[in-house]
Coordinates of C-alpha atoms in Angstrom, one line a residue:
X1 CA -32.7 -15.3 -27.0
X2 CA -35.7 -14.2 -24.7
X3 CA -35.5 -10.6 -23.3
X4 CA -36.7 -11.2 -20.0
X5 CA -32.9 -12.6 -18.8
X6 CA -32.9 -13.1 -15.4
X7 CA -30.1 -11.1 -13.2
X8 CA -27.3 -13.8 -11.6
X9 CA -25.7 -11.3 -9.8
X10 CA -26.2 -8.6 -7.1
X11 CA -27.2 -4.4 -7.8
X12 CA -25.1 -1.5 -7.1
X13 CA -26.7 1.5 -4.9
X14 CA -27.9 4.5 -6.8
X15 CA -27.1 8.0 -7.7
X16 CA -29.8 9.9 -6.1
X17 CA -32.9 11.2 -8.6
X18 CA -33.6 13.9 -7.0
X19 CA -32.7 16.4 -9.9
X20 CA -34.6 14.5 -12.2
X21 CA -36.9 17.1 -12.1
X22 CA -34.8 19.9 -14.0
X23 CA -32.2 19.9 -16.7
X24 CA -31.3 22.2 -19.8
X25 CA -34.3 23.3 -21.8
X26 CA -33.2 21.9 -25.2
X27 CA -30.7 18.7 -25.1
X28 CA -29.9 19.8 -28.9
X29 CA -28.7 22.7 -27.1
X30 CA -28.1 22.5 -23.6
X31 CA -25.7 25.5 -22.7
X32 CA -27.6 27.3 -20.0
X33 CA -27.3 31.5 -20.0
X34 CA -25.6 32.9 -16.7
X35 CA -27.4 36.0 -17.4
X36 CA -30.6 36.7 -16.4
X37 CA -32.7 35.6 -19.3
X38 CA -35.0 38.0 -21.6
X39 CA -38.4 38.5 -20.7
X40 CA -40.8 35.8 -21.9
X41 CA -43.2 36.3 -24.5
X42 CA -46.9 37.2 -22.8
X43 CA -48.0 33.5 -24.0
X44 CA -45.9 30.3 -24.8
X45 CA -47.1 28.8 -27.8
X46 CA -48.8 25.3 -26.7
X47 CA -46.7 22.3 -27.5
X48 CA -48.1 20.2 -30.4
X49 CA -48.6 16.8 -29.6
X50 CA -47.9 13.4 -31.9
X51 CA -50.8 11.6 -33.2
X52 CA -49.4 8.4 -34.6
X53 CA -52.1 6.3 -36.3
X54 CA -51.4 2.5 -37.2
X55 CA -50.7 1.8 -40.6
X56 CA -50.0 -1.6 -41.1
X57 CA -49.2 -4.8 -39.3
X58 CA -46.1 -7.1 -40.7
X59 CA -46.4 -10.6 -39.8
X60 CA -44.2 -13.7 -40.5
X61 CA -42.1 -13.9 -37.3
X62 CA -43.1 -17.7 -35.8
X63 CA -41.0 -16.6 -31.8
X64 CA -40.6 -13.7 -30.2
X65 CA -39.3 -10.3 -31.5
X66 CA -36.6 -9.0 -29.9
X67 CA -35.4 -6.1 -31.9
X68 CA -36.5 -3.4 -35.3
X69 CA -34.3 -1.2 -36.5
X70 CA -35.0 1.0 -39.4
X71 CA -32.2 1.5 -42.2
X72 CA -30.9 4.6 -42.2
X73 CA -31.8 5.7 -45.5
X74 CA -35.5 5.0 -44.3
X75 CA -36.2 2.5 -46.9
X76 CA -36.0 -0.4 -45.0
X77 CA -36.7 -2.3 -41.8
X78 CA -35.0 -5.1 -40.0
X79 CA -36.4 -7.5 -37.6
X80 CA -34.9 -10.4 -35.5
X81 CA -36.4 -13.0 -33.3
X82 CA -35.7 -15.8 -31.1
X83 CA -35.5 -17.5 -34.2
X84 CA -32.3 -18.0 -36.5
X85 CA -33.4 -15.8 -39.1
X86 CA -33.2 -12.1 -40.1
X87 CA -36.0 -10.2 -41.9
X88 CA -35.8 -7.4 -44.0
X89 CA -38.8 -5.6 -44.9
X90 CA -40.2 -3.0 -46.7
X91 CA -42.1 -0.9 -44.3
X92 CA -44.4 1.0 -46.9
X93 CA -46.2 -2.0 -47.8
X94 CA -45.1 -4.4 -45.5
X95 CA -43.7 -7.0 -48.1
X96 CA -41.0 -9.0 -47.0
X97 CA -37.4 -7.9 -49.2
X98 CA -35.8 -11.2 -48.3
X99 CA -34.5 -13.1 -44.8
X100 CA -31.2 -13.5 -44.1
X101 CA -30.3 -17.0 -43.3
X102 CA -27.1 -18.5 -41.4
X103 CA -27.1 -18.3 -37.7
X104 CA -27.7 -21.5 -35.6
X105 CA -29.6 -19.5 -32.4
X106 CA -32.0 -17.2 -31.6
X107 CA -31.0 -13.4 -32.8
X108 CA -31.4 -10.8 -29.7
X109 CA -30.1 -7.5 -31.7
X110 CA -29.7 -5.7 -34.8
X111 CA -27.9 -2.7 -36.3
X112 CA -27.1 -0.9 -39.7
X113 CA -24.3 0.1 -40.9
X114 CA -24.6 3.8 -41.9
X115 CA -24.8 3.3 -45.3
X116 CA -27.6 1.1 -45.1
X117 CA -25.4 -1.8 -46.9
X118 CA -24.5 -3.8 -44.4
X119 CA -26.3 -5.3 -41.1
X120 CA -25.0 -7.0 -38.5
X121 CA -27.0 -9.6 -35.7
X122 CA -26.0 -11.1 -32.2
X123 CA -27.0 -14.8 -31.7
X124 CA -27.6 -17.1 -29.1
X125 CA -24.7 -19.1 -31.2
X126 CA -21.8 -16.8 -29.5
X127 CA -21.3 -15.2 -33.2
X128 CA -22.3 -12.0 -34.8
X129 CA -22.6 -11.8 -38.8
X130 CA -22.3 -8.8 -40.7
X131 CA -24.5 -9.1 -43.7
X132 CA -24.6 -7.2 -47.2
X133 CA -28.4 -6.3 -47.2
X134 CA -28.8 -6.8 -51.1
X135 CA -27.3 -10.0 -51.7
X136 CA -28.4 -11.6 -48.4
X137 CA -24.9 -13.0 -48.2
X138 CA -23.0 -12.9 -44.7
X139 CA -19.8 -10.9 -45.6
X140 CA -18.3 -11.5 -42.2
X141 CA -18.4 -14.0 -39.7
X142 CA -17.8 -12.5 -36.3
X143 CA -16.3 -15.1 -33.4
X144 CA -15.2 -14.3 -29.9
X145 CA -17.4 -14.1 -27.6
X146 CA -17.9 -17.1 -25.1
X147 CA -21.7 -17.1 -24.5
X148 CA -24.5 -15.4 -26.2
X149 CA -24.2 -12.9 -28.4
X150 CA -27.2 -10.2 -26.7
X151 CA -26.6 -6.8 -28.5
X152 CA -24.6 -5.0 -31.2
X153 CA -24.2 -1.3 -32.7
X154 CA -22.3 0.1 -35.7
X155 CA -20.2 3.3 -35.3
X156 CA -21.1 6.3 -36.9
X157 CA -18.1 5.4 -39.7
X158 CA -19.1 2.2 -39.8
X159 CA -15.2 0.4 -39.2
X160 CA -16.0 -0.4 -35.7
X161 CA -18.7 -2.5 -34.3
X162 CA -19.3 -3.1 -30.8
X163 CA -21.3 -5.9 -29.4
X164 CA -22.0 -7.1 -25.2
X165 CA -22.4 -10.7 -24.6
X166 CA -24.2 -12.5 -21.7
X167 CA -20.4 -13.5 -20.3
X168 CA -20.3 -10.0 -19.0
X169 CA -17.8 -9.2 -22.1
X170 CA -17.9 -5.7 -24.1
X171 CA -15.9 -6.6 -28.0
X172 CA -15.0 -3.4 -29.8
X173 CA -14.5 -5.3 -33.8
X174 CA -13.0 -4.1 -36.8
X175 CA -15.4 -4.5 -39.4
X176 CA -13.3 -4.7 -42.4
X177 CA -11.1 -7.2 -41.2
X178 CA -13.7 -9.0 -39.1
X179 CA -11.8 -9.7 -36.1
X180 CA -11.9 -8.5 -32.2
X181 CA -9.5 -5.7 -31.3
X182 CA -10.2 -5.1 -27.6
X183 CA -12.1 -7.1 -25.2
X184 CA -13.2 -4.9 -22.3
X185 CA -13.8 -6.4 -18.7
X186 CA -15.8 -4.6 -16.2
X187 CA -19.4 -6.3 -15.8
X188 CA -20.1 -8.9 -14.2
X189 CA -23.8 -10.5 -15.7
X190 CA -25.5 -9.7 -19.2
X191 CA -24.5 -7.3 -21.3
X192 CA -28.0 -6.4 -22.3
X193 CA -26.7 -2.9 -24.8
X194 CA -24.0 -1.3 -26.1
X195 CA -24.0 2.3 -28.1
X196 CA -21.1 4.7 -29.4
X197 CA -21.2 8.1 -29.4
X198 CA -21.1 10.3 -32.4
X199 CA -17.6 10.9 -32.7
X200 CA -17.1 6.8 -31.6
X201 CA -14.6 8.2 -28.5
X202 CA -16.7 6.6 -26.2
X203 CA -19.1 3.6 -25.6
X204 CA -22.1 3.1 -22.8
X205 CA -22.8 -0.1 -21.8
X206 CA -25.3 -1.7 -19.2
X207 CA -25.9 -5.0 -17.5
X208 CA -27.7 -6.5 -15.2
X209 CA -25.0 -6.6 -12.7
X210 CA -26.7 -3.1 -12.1
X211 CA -23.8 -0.7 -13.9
X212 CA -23.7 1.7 -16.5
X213 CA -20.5 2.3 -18.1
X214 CA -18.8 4.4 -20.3
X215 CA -15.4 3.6 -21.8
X216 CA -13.1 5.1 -23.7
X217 CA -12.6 3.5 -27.4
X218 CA -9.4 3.9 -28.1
X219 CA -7.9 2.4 -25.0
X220 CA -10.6 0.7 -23.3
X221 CA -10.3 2.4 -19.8
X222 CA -13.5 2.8 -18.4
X223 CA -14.1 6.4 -17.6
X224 CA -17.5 6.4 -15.5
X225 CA -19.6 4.5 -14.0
X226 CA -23.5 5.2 -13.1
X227 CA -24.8 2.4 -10.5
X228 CA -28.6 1.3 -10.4
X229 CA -31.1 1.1 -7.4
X230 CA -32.0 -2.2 -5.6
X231 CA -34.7 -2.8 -8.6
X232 CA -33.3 -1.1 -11.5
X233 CA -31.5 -3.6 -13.2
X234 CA -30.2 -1.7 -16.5
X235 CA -31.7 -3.4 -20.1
X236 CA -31.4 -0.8 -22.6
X237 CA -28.9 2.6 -23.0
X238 CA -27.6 4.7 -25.4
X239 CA -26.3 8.5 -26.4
X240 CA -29.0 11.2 -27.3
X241 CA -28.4 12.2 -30.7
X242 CA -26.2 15.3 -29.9
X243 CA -24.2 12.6 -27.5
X244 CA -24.2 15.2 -24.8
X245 CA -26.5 12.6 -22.2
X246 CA -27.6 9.4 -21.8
X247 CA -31.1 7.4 -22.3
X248 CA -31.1 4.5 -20.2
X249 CA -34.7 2.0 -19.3
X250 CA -34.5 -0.5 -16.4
X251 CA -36.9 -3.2 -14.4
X252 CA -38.0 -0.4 -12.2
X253 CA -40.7 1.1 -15.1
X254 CA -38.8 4.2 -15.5
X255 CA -36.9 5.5 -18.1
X256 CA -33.9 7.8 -17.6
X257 CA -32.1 10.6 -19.1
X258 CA -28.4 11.5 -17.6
X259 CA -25.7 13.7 -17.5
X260 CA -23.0 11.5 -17.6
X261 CA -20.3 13.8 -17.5
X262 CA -22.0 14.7 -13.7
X263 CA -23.1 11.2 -13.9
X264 CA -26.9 12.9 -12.4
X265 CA -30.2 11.8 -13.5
X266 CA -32.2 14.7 -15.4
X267 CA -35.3 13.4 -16.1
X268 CA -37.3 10.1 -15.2
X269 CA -40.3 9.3 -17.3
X270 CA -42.9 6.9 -16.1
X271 CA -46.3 5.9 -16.9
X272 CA -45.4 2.1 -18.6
X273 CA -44.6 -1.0 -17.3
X274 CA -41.5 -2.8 -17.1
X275 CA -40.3 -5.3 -14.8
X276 CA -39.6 -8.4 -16.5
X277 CA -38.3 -7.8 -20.3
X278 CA -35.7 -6.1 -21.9
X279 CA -37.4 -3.3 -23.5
X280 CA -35.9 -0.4 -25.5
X281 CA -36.4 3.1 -25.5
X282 CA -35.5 5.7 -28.6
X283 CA -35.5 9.0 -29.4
X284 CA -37.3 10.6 -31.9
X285 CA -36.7 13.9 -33.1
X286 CA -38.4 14.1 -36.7
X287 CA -41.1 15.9 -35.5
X288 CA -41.6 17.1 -31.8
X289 CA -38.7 15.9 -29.8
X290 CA -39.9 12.8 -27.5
X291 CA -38.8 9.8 -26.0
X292 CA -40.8 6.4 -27.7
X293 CA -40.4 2.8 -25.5
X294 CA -42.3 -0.5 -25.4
X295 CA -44.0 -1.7 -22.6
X296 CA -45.4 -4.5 -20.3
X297 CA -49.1 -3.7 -20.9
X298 CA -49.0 -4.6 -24.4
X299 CA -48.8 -0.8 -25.8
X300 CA -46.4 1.8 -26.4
X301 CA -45.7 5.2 -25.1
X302 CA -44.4 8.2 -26.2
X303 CA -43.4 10.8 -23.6
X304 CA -42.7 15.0 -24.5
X305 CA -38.9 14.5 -23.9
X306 CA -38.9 18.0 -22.1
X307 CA -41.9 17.8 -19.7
X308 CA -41.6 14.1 -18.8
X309 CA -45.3 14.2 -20.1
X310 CA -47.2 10.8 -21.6
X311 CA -48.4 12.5 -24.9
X312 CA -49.6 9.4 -26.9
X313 CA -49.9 5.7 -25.9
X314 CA -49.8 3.3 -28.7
X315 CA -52.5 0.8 -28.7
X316 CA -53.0 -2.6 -31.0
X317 CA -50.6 -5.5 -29.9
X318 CA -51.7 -8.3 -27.6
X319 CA -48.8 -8.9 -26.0
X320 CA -45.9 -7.5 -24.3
X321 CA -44.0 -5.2 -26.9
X322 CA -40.5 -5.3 -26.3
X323 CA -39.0 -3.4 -29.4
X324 CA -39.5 0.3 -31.2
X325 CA -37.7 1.9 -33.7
X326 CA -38.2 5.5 -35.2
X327 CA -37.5 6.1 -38.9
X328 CA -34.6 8.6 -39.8
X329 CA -36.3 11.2 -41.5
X330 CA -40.4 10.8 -41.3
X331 CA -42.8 10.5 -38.3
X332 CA -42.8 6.6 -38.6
X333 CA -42.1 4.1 -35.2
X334 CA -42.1 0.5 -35.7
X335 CA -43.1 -1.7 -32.7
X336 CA -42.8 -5.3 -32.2
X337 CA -44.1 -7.9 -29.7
X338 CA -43.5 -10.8 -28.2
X339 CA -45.2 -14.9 -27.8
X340 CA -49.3 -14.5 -28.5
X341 CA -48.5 -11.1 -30.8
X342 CA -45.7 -11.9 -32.9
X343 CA -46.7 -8.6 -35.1
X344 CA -44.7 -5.8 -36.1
X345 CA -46.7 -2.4 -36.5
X346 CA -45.6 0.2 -38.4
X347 CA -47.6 4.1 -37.6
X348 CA -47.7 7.3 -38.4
X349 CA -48.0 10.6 -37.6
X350 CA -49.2 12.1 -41.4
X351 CA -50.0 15.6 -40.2

């Protein structure tokens, strides 16, 4: 489907920001020294900055992108639309591997199973397939949900999947058998992302009912909740690699990083625009360590996770670019557009 849903229900008041302007130094490591710290060196070495340079430009989508998702051996890429189709790529010399055939509605999300054999997608037909990659065959057939299917993630382990629907529903699935084990109630419009932690104790959700929530797996209870302002409706969230905070991006054009075990807001980066679309955000940590999103203007921005700084704004689509994706292992981000673009752009940073 489209990512510019529109809300149907009412926001929740905020957290206040105010801290957002100070948090640990290092979210790899974020333990903070009661002592007094050693002396600093007599100059701090400058920080080096990305320079991504385009590489190539994939086309064959015919509707909007919504999602790109890199395998995580790094030898492939995904891509869905609003169309019924998935694509696979290669994203060294953008040839198309094969498309993956079988849904009946537009596709809103992707994700791969660890092993990079398996993919699953959420469709507009209220079903999510899980796909073996090489054969193009759908190896499970996914029902449950009640409306559209809107996003879907993989555990770490790859037995559970976890998918939000635009009936306000969260479906924790067991992949081998292919059927629903829990059905977790608690918001009340789109689900617009779902993400597991690295252990797969806990999933973050958000909707645009204005909540962010964080369960508990094994017994769906919800364990926190983080509320939005009156125009942040929530669109994208996950864990930070080391699952010790949050990354969450909402309709306010600013992208957040929390503490959700003090449910406080660390950082807020800014500079983009989004107020319409569901646009994602994602970590990259291959090279420097900074925070990569889409945006209304029709470019892409990278921000120095630490310093909230705009270091590189990524420029070449011609229309709203609603996806990114960072490879697992080289400096490589995949963007992808929407309506009068229709491209998917693969750069790099070769340095």
């Amino acid at each position: 489907m489209n990512r510019d849903p529109q809300p149907i229900s009412e926001d929740s008041s905020t957290e206040d920001d105010a801290g957002s302007q100070s948090t640990e130094d290092d979210p790899e490591v974020p333990n903070r020294q009661s002592a007094p710290p050693p002396a600093p060196p007599p100059t701090a070495p400058p920080r080096n900055k990305p320079h991504y340079e385009l590489q190539r430009t994939i086309r064959g989508h015919t509707q909007s992108i919504s999602a790109v998702k890199f395998s995580p051996d790094g030898t492939l890429l995904a891509s869905c639309s609003a169309e019924t189709i998935v694509k696979i790529w290669n994203p060294f010399t953008g040839e198309l591997v094969r498309n993956l055939s079988g849904h009946t509605g537009g596709l809103s999300d992707i994700a791969w199973s660890s092993d990079s054999v398996h993919l699953a997608s959420a469709s507009d037909d209220t079903t999510i397939r899980i796909w073996e990659v090489d054969t193009g065959l759908t190896a499970k057939h996914l029902k449950g949900h009640t409306k559209w299917v809107f996003c879907v993630n993989y555990n770490e382990a790859s037995n559970l999947l976890v998918s939000g629907g635009c009936e306000g529903d969260v479906r924790i699935w067991n992949t081998a058998r292919g059927k629903c084990m829990k059905t977790l109630h608690g918001h009340l419009d789109y689900v617009t992302a779902v993400h597991f932690n690295r252990d797969a104790t806990l999933i973050v959700s958000c909707s645009l009912d204005g909540l962010i929530r964080i369960w508990n797996t094994a017994d769906g209870q919800c364990l926190k909740t983080l509320a939005a302002g009156s125009n942040a409706f929530w669109q994208h969230v996950q864990f930070s690699p080391n699952s010790k905070y949050i990354l969450s991006t909402a309709h306010d054009s600013a992208i957040r990083l929390w503490d959700y075990q003090t449910t406080r807001c660390l950082k807020t980066y800014t500079g983009h625009t989004n107020a319409k679309y569901c646009i994602s955000a994602c970590f990259s940590v291959t090279g420097g360590k900074w925070i990569v999103a889409g945006s209304e203007d029709h470019k892409a921005y990278i921000w120095d996770l630490q310093s909230r700084e705009i270091v590189q704004v990524l420029e070449g689509h011609t229309d709203v670019v609603v996806a990114v994706a960072t490879h697992p292992s080289q400096n490589i981000i995949a963007t992808g557009s929407i309506d009068s673009d229709l491209g998917i752009r693969i750069w790099q940073d070769q340095r």
